[in-house]
Short mmCIF file of C-alpha atoms and ligand atoms in Angstrom, two decimals:
data_model
loop_
_atom_site.label_atom_id
_atom_site.label_comp_id
_atom_site.label_asym_id
_atom_site.label_seq_id
_atom_site.Cartn_x
_atom_site.Cartn_y
_atom_site.Cartn_z
CA UNK A 1 -35.84 -111.26 -24.87
CA UNK A 2 -35.13 -115.07 -24.09
CA UNK A 3 -37.81 -117.86 -25.07
CA UNK A 4 -38.07 -118.56 -21.33
CA UNK A 5 -38.86 -115.08 -20.29
CA UNK A 6 -41.37 -114.56 -23.19
CA UNK A 7 -43.11 -117.89 -22.29
CA UNK A 8 -43.28 -117.03 -18.65
CA UNK A 9 -44.97 -113.49 -19.42
CA UNK A 10 -47.25 -115.16 -21.81
CA UNK A 11 -48.46 -117.83 -19.35
CA UNK A 12 -48.29 -116.17 -16.02
CA UNK A 13 -49.29 -112.64 -17.04
CA UNK A 14 -47.68 -111.25 -13.80
CA UNK A 15 -48.85 -107.68 -12.67
CA UNK A 16 -46.69 -104.76 -13.90
CA UNK A 17 -44.22 -103.58 -13.44
CA UNK A 18 -42.15 -106.46 -12.83
CA UNK A 19 -38.74 -107.71 -13.92
CA UNK A 20 -38.12 -111.21 -15.14
CA UNK A 21 -34.51 -112.64 -15.05
CA UNK A 22 -33.45 -115.60 -16.94
CA UNK A 23 -30.66 -117.14 -14.79
CA UNK A 24 -29.42 -119.11 -17.89
CA UNK A 25 -28.34 -116.06 -19.41
CA UNK A 26 -26.21 -114.96 -16.10
CA UNK A 27 -24.54 -118.44 -16.30
CA UNK A 28 -23.58 -117.89 -20.09
CA UNK A 29 -22.45 -114.44 -19.28
CA UNK A 30 -20.19 -115.94 -16.48
CA UNK A 31 -18.90 -118.77 -18.92
CA UNK A 32 -18.39 -116.16 -21.59
CA UNK A 33 -16.06 -113.98 -19.39
CA UNK A 34 -14.09 -117.02 -18.13
CA UNK A 35 -13.82 -118.27 -21.84
CA UNK A 36 -12.42 -115.03 -23.01
CA UNK A 37 -10.39 -113.99 -19.98
CA UNK A 38 -9.40 -117.28 -18.50
CA UNK A 39 -6.31 -115.63 -16.61
CA UNK A 40 -8.68 -113.02 -14.68
CA UNK A 41 -10.50 -114.17 -11.38
CA UNK A 42 -14.04 -112.97 -11.64
CA UNK A 43 -15.40 -110.96 -8.85
CA UNK A 44 -19.08 -110.36 -9.54
CA UNK A 45 -19.98 -106.82 -8.34
CA UNK A 46 -22.91 -107.56 -6.25
CA UNK A 47 -24.88 -104.13 -6.31
CA UNK A 48 -25.62 -104.58 -9.96
CA UNK A 49 -28.29 -107.17 -8.93
CA UNK A 50 -27.97 -108.61 -5.33
CA UNK A 51 -30.85 -111.19 -5.78
CA UNK A 52 -29.95 -114.27 -3.55
CA UNK A 53 -30.91 -116.49 -6.77
CA UNK A 54 -28.05 -114.69 -8.73
CA UNK A 55 -25.60 -114.72 -6.07
CA UNK A 56 -26.33 -118.55 -5.42
CA UNK A 57 -25.98 -119.36 -9.00
CA UNK A 58 -22.60 -117.46 -9.40
CA UNK A 59 -21.27 -119.10 -6.05
CA UNK A 60 -21.95 -122.45 -7.49
CA UNK A 61 -20.16 -121.67 -10.71
CA UNK A 62 -17.03 -120.58 -8.82
CA UNK A 63 -17.30 -116.73 -9.07
CA UNK A 64 -15.98 -114.33 -6.35
CA UNK A 65 -17.80 -111.36 -5.09
CA UNK A 66 -17.14 -107.53 -4.88
CA UNK A 67 -19.10 -106.17 -1.96
CA UNK A 68 -19.71 -102.73 -0.41
CA UNK A 69 -21.29 -103.23 2.87
CA UNK A 70 -21.96 -106.01 5.61
CA UNK A 71 -25.37 -106.57 4.00
CA UNK A 72 -23.62 -107.66 0.79
CA UNK A 73 -21.02 -109.65 2.88
CA UNK A 74 -23.93 -111.60 4.71
CA UNK A 75 -25.70 -112.11 1.43
CA UNK A 76 -22.66 -113.84 -0.20
CA UNK A 77 -21.86 -115.79 2.92
CA UNK A 78 -25.47 -117.04 3.02
CA UNK A 79 -25.27 -118.14 -0.43
CA UNK A 80 -22.27 -120.26 0.40
CA UNK A 81 -19.38 -118.30 -0.78
CA UNK A 82 -16.28 -118.56 1.50
CA UNK A 83 -14.99 -115.39 3.08
CA UNK A 84 -11.79 -115.89 0.87
CA UNK A 85 -13.92 -115.23 -2.07
CA UNK A 86 -15.11 -111.72 -0.98
CA UNK A 87 -13.58 -108.48 -1.80
CA UNK A 88 -14.64 -105.54 0.23
CA UNK A 89 -14.19 -103.14 -2.66
CA UNK A 90 -15.90 -99.91 -1.39
CA UNK A 91 -13.41 -97.23 -0.65
CA UNK A 92 -15.85 -95.79 1.94
CA UNK A 93 -16.22 -97.95 4.92
CA UNK A 94 -17.21 -97.36 8.52
CA UNK A 95 -14.74 -98.59 11.13
CA UNK A 96 -16.98 -100.95 12.49
CA UNK A 97 -18.00 -102.39 9.03
CA UNK A 98 -14.23 -103.27 8.56
CA UNK A 99 -14.21 -104.99 11.84
CA UNK A 100 -17.36 -106.98 10.96
CA UNK A 101 -15.78 -108.15 7.62
CA UNK A 102 -12.66 -109.00 9.21
CA UNK A 103 -14.37 -111.06 12.02
CA UNK A 104 -15.85 -112.77 9.16
CA UNK A 105 -12.69 -113.71 7.54
CA UNK A 106 -12.82 -111.24 4.74
CA UNK A 107 -9.01 -110.34 4.03
CA UNK A 108 -8.97 -108.35 0.81
CA UNK A 109 -10.10 -104.56 1.04
CA UNK A 110 -9.83 -101.31 -1.15
CA UNK A 111 -8.89 -97.90 -0.14
CA UNK A 112 -7.85 -94.71 -1.81
CA UNK A 113 -6.99 -92.56 1.30
CA UNK A 114 -4.67 -92.48 4.22
CA UNK A 115 -7.73 -92.08 6.75
CA UNK A 116 -9.18 -95.22 5.17
CA UNK A 117 -5.80 -97.08 5.51
CA UNK A 118 -5.65 -96.14 9.22
CA UNK A 119 -9.03 -97.42 9.77
CA UNK A 120 -8.05 -100.73 8.25
CA UNK A 121 -4.91 -101.01 10.03
CA UNK A 122 -6.87 -100.88 13.26
CA UNK A 123 -9.73 -103.23 12.35
CA UNK A 124 -8.25 -105.62 9.81
CA UNK A 125 -4.63 -105.81 10.68
CA UNK A 126 -2.35 -107.71 8.24
CA UNK A 127 -5.08 -107.62 5.42
CA UNK A 128 -4.23 -107.58 1.81
CA UNK A 129 -5.04 -103.93 0.81
CA UNK A 130 -5.27 -102.52 -2.83
CA UNK A 131 -5.48 -98.65 -3.76
CA UNK A 132 -7.87 -97.53 -6.16
CA UNK A 133 -6.67 -94.98 -8.88
CA UNK A 134 -8.59 -92.14 -10.42
CA UNK A 135 -9.66 -92.35 -13.88
CA UNK A 136 -11.33 -89.85 -16.26
CA UNK A 137 -14.07 -92.32 -17.41
CA UNK A 138 -13.94 -90.81 -20.71
CA UNK A 139 -16.20 -92.82 -23.07
CA UNK A 140 -18.40 -94.36 -20.22
CA UNK A 141 -22.23 -93.84 -20.69
CA UNK A 142 -22.38 -94.09 -16.75
CA UNK A 143 -19.37 -92.52 -15.60
CA UNK A 144 -18.28 -92.78 -12.04
CA UNK A 145 -16.57 -89.25 -11.80
CA UNK A 146 -13.95 -88.25 -9.14
CA UNK A 147 -15.76 -89.73 -6.17
CA UNK A 148 -13.33 -92.85 -6.03
CA UNK A 149 -9.85 -93.23 -6.40
CA UNK A 150 -6.70 -90.95 -6.04
CA UNK A 151 -4.03 -89.71 -8.27
CA UNK A 152 -0.94 -92.13 -8.95
CA UNK A 153 1.65 -90.02 -6.71
CA UNK A 154 -0.70 -90.27 -3.85
CA UNK A 155 -1.30 -93.94 -4.56
CA UNK A 156 2.54 -94.68 -4.52
CA UNK A 157 2.74 -93.10 -1.05
CA UNK A 158 -0.33 -94.68 0.45
CA UNK A 159 0.93 -98.10 -0.59
CA UNK A 160 4.20 -97.41 1.29
CA UNK A 161 2.14 -96.09 4.26
CA UNK A 162 0.31 -99.35 4.05
CA UNK A 163 3.39 -101.34 4.69
CA UNK A 164 4.26 -99.14 7.42
CA UNK A 165 1.07 -99.74 9.07
CA UNK A 166 1.46 -103.44 9.15
CA UNK A 167 -0.95 -104.07 6.02
CA UNK A 168 -0.04 -106.09 3.06
CA UNK A 169 0.17 -103.96 0.03
CA UNK A 170 -1.27 -106.06 -2.56
CA UNK A 171 -2.09 -104.17 -5.74
CA UNK A 172 -4.06 -101.56 -7.60
CA UNK A 173 -7.62 -101.14 -8.75
CA UNK A 174 -9.39 -98.79 -11.10
CA UNK A 175 -12.81 -98.61 -12.77
CA UNK A 176 -12.87 -97.22 -16.31
CA UNK A 177 -16.43 -95.98 -15.90
CA UNK A 178 -19.61 -98.21 -16.30
CA UNK A 179 -20.98 -99.21 -19.79
CA UNK A 180 -17.62 -98.43 -21.31
CA UNK A 181 -17.49 -98.45 -25.09
CA UNK A 182 -13.92 -97.13 -25.58
CA UNK A 183 -11.74 -99.98 -25.65
CA UNK A 184 -8.59 -97.81 -25.28
CA UNK A 185 -9.52 -96.75 -21.74
CA UNK A 186 -7.99 -99.99 -20.21
CA UNK A 187 -4.71 -99.41 -21.84
CA UNK A 188 -4.44 -96.22 -20.06
CA UNK A 189 -5.23 -97.69 -16.77
CA UNK A 190 -3.13 -100.56 -17.11
CA UNK A 191 -0.17 -98.29 -18.12
CA UNK A 192 -0.61 -96.34 -14.91
CA UNK A 193 -0.95 -99.40 -12.92
CA UNK A 194 2.40 -100.94 -14.42
CA UNK A 195 4.24 -97.46 -13.64
CA UNK A 196 3.25 -97.86 -9.92
CA UNK A 197 4.38 -101.46 -9.97
CA UNK A 198 7.82 -100.33 -11.28
CA UNK A 199 7.92 -97.30 -8.72
CA UNK A 200 6.89 -99.39 -5.57
CA UNK A 201 9.51 -102.24 -6.60
CA UNK A 202 12.05 -99.45 -6.19
CA UNK A 203 10.75 -99.01 -2.40
CA UNK A 204 11.05 -102.64 -1.84
CA UNK A 205 7.25 -103.37 -2.22
CA UNK A 206 6.23 -106.09 -4.73
CA UNK A 207 2.93 -105.37 -5.68
CA UNK A 208 0.96 -108.71 -6.82
CA UNK A 209 -2.39 -107.81 -8.04
CA UNK A 210 -4.15 -105.59 -10.63
CA UNK A 211 -7.89 -105.19 -10.37
CA UNK A 212 -9.51 -104.24 -13.76
CA UNK A 213 -12.86 -103.19 -12.20
CA UNK A 214 -16.03 -103.34 -14.21
CA UNK A 215 -16.95 -101.20 -17.20
CA UNK A 216 -17.91 -104.05 -19.77
CA UNK A 217 -21.18 -103.21 -21.42
CA UNK A 218 -24.53 -104.70 -21.86
CA UNK A 219 -26.31 -104.01 -25.22
CA UNK A 220 -28.87 -101.20 -24.77
CA UNK A 221 -30.11 -99.21 -27.91
CA UNK A 222 -26.92 -99.01 -29.76
CA UNK A 223 -24.54 -102.04 -30.55
CA UNK A 224 -21.48 -102.82 -28.53
CA UNK A 225 -18.37 -104.49 -29.06
CA UNK A 226 -18.24 -108.19 -28.25
CA UNK A 227 -16.59 -109.87 -25.17
CA UNK A 228 -13.73 -111.02 -27.21
CA UNK A 229 -12.87 -107.50 -28.17
CA UNK A 230 -12.76 -106.47 -24.68
CA UNK A 231 -10.71 -109.43 -23.75
CA UNK A 232 -8.28 -108.51 -26.41
CA UNK A 233 -7.94 -105.08 -25.41
CA UNK A 234 -7.43 -105.82 -21.96
CA UNK A 235 -4.74 -108.56 -22.65
CA UNK A 236 -3.13 -106.55 -25.22
CA UNK A 237 -2.62 -103.90 -22.58
CA UNK A 238 -1.40 -106.33 -20.18
CA UNK A 239 1.38 -107.86 -22.17
CA UNK A 240 2.28 -104.46 -23.77
CA UNK A 241 2.96 -102.87 -19.93
CA UNK A 242 3.63 -105.99 -17.97
CA UNK A 243 5.56 -108.13 -20.64
CA UNK A 244 5.15 -111.71 -19.70
CA UNK A 245 5.35 -111.15 -15.89
CA UNK A 246 1.64 -110.87 -15.44
CA UNK A 247 0.30 -110.08 -11.78
CA UNK A 248 -2.69 -111.69 -10.51
CA UNK A 249 -5.63 -110.31 -12.40
CA UNK A 250 -9.13 -109.41 -10.95
CA UNK A 251 -11.98 -108.32 -13.20
CA UNK A 252 -15.30 -107.27 -11.47
CA UNK A 253 -18.33 -107.26 -13.86
CA UNK A 254 -21.55 -106.05 -12.74
CA UNK A 255 -23.46 -104.89 -15.65
CA UNK A 256 -22.17 -107.18 -18.20
CA UNK A 257 -22.97 -110.25 -15.83
CA UNK A 258 -26.71 -109.53 -15.45
CA UNK A 259 -27.78 -106.79 -17.72
CA UNK A 260 -29.19 -108.75 -20.51
CA UNK A 261 -30.62 -111.47 -18.35
CA UNK A 262 -33.63 -109.29 -17.42
CA UNK A 263 -36.77 -107.87 -19.27
CA UNK A 264 -38.92 -105.32 -17.34
CA UNK A 265 -42.74 -105.61 -18.39
CA UNK A 266 -44.56 -102.31 -17.80
CA UNK A 267 -47.97 -101.11 -18.61
CA UNK A 268 -48.82 -97.78 -20.38
CA UNK A 269 -50.99 -95.60 -17.91
CA UNK A 270 -51.76 -92.67 -20.01
CA UNK A 271 -50.93 -91.05 -23.42
CA UNK A 272 -51.40 -87.29 -23.64
CA UNK A 273 -50.16 -84.12 -25.47
CA UNK A 274 -49.29 -80.74 -23.91
CA UNK A 275 -50.74 -78.41 -26.67
CA UNK A 276 -52.78 -78.64 -29.88
CA UNK A 277 -49.73 -78.16 -32.15
CA UNK A 278 -47.11 -80.40 -30.66
CA UNK A 279 -46.77 -83.90 -32.44
CA UNK A 280 -44.81 -85.23 -29.34
CA UNK A 281 -47.15 -87.81 -27.24
CA UNK A 282 -46.25 -88.17 -23.50
CA UNK A 283 -46.41 -91.81 -22.71
CA UNK A 284 -46.59 -92.54 -19.09
CA UNK A 285 -45.73 -96.20 -17.94
CA UNK A 286 -46.28 -97.69 -14.53
CA UNK A 287 -42.29 -97.70 -13.93
CA UNK A 288 -40.03 -94.73 -13.82
CA UNK A 289 -36.89 -93.51 -12.13
CA UNK A 290 -38.07 -94.57 -8.76
CA UNK A 291 -39.41 -98.06 -9.58
CA UNK A 292 -36.17 -99.19 -10.95
CA UNK A 293 -35.06 -97.02 -14.04
CA UNK A 294 -32.74 -94.74 -12.14
CA UNK A 295 -30.12 -94.97 -14.86
CA UNK A 296 -32.19 -93.01 -17.22
CA UNK A 297 -30.99 -89.93 -15.12
CA UNK A 298 -29.81 -87.41 -17.52
CA UNK A 299 -30.96 -89.92 -20.19
CA UNK A 300 -27.71 -91.68 -19.58
CA UNK A 301 -28.72 -95.27 -20.31
CA UNK A 302 -31.07 -95.67 -23.37
CA UNK A 303 -33.21 -98.82 -22.95
CA UNK A 304 -34.66 -100.54 -25.86
CA UNK A 305 -38.44 -100.85 -25.40
CA UNK A 306 -40.58 -103.08 -27.56
CA UNK A 307 -44.34 -102.62 -27.83
CA UNK A 308 -47.00 -105.06 -29.29
CA UNK A 309 -46.87 -102.93 -32.70
CA UNK A 310 -43.40 -103.56 -33.85
CA UNK A 311 -44.17 -102.81 -37.50
CA UNK A 312 -46.66 -99.93 -37.16
CA UNK A 313 -45.74 -96.35 -38.14
CA UNK A 314 -44.15 -94.29 -35.20
CA UNK A 315 -44.03 -90.86 -34.06
CA UNK A 316 -41.94 -88.93 -31.40
CA UNK A 317 -42.76 -89.53 -27.70
CA UNK A 318 -41.49 -88.29 -24.10
CA UNK A 319 -41.37 -91.20 -21.84
CA UNK A 320 -42.31 -90.76 -18.02
CA UNK A 321 -42.95 -92.72 -14.90
CA UNK A 322 -46.08 -92.67 -12.67
CA UNK A 323 -45.06 -90.57 -9.70
CA UNK A 324 -45.74 -87.17 -8.75
CA UNK A 325 -42.26 -86.31 -8.94
CA UNK A 326 -41.17 -84.01 -11.74
CA UNK A 327 -37.77 -85.97 -11.94
CA UNK A 328 -39.54 -89.09 -12.87
CA UNK A 329 -39.05 -88.40 -16.68
CA UNK A 330 -37.22 -91.11 -18.58
CA UNK A 331 -36.57 -89.66 -21.88
CA UNK A 332 -37.55 -86.41 -23.23
CA UNK A 333 -34.54 -85.17 -25.48
CA UNK A 334 -32.85 -88.15 -26.78
CA UNK A 335 -35.27 -89.09 -29.63
CA UNK A 336 -37.46 -91.88 -28.73
CA UNK A 337 -40.32 -92.94 -30.89
CA UNK A 338 -43.19 -95.48 -30.37
CA UNK A 339 -46.01 -96.70 -32.61
CA UNK A 340 -49.00 -94.29 -33.21
CA UNK A 341 -51.25 -97.31 -32.55
CA UNK A 342 -49.90 -97.57 -29.00
CA UNK A 343 -52.66 -97.23 -26.45
CA UNK A 344 -53.45 -97.05 -22.66
CA UNK A 345 -53.46 -100.40 -21.11
CA UNK A 346 -50.85 -101.84 -23.48
CA UNK A 347 -47.84 -103.83 -22.12
CA UNK A 348 -44.21 -102.68 -23.09
CA UNK A 349 -41.11 -104.62 -22.58
CA UNK A 350 -38.00 -102.75 -21.51
CA UNK A 351 -34.92 -104.87 -22.50
CA UNK A 352 -31.64 -105.47 -20.94
CA UNK A 353 -32.91 -104.36 -17.41
CA UNK A 354 -31.21 -107.13 -15.37
CA UNK A 355 -28.58 -104.53 -14.09
CA UNK A 356 -28.95 -101.63 -11.50
CA UNK A 357 -32.82 -101.86 -11.67
CA UNK A 358 -34.36 -103.79 -8.79
CA UNK A 359 -31.42 -102.54 -6.65
CA UNK A 360 -32.22 -98.99 -7.37
CA UNK A 361 -35.98 -99.38 -6.92
CA UNK A 362 -37.36 -97.20 -4.02
CA UNK A 363 -39.20 -98.91 -1.26
CA UNK A 364 -42.69 -97.41 -1.47
CA UNK A 365 -42.12 -93.90 -2.83
CA UNK A 366 -45.44 -92.38 -3.55
CA UNK A 367 -47.13 -95.75 -2.47
CA UNK A 368 -45.81 -97.71 -5.44
CA UNK A 369 -44.43 -101.18 -4.43
CA UNK A 370 -40.72 -101.98 -5.05
CA UNK A 371 -39.85 -103.70 -8.32
CA UNK A 372 -40.99 -107.22 -7.96
CA UNK A 373 -38.63 -109.73 -9.60
CA UNK A 374 -39.24 -113.47 -11.05
CA UNK A 375 -36.49 -116.06 -12.03
CA UNK A 376 -37.03 -118.43 -14.73
C1 LIG B 401 -20.02 -101.00 -9.50
C2 LIG B 401 -18.75 -101.69 -9.39
C3 LIG B 401 -18.31 -102.62 -10.41
C4 LIG B 401 -19.19 -102.99 -11.59
O1 LIG B 401 -19.03 -102.18 -12.50
P1 LIG B 401 -20.05 -102.49 -13.97
O2 LIG B 401 -19.50 -101.21 -14.86
O3 LIG B 401 -21.38 -102.56 -13.67
O4 LIG B 401 -19.54 -103.77 -14.36
C5 LIG B 401 -16.96 -102.96 -10.33
N1 LIG B 401 -16.21 -102.67 -9.26
C6 LIG B 401 -16.56 -101.70 -8.39
C7 LIG B 401 -15.62 -101.45 -7.34
C8 LIG B 401 -17.74 -101.18 -8.49
O5 LIG B 401 -18.10 -100.28 -7.49
#
């Protein structure tokens, strides 16, 4: 909680639930990653928080952008980002969306399949393309599974095919899984990438770029290693596998760019018990899975929650949202406790909610308005 956010909540007393984002924190996060990883080009993953205020700030600071749709392209262009600063990083694109991006001047595209390459060759001829490889996402609190990427032997063949189709085989990308706290994951990924660089050189293809994806964490309930440790791990892996012949490096922070910039204020709507002999209290908030806390799915992301009674005795709670959908439970099994003095009508503050909240909020499910965001 920054002083600016605390003052805003105090003075304005906004209706809850609402998210308050401190743009100075976003600026600091951008400067930190530039400081610790000066050789990498930063492409902000827009989906983490697509607020025009954030995209405009990052444009001014010199950031590039990783986008997934024409809507996100328009957002970045409207904020003043030149098309050369945009990477269409989604491996699943409609033909007409590729054509749209190409017409707007975007010339960098991801793929992980032959069918996607054919679409790219047709609608973005000559574009720079990079192949996403599969990662296991071990150690990530929000893994990305097998939906994206292909195995390295397929990646090799596809990059050869890219050249045959008149595209520019530019490099390799991966994502080690979001909220990744196992620093060794980058070494595995960079090693696979370097192997592909070597194998493709034998086919006369000189790859020039490695896209290190996202995965850098933000602090939730447990501590995380600092940005310096991530930078060390990444640079160590790069020099180990590439020597001093480093390719262009791209990094795509989403969560780590905006996560700790936001605080979500919510109100306690109801506190109840399910039986006379259970001591678990059910605490229902006016925000839940559909109001922006979708990453509590399977209790994956464990937010820190502050109440007005930080020093009081606590007891076990289950936390849930206000909608009439039984999936709308935030935490039931992972040991949350709250002060026994907590009562209906109290405000609670959910910390580090700047990433993957407002962009996940439903438009009007059950008649609840989408998550309102304020910028300070
Ligand atoms: C979502 C996404 C990111 C951002 O990941 P974080 O773990 O939030 O940093 C980066 N790259 C791509 C391609 C993504 O889809």
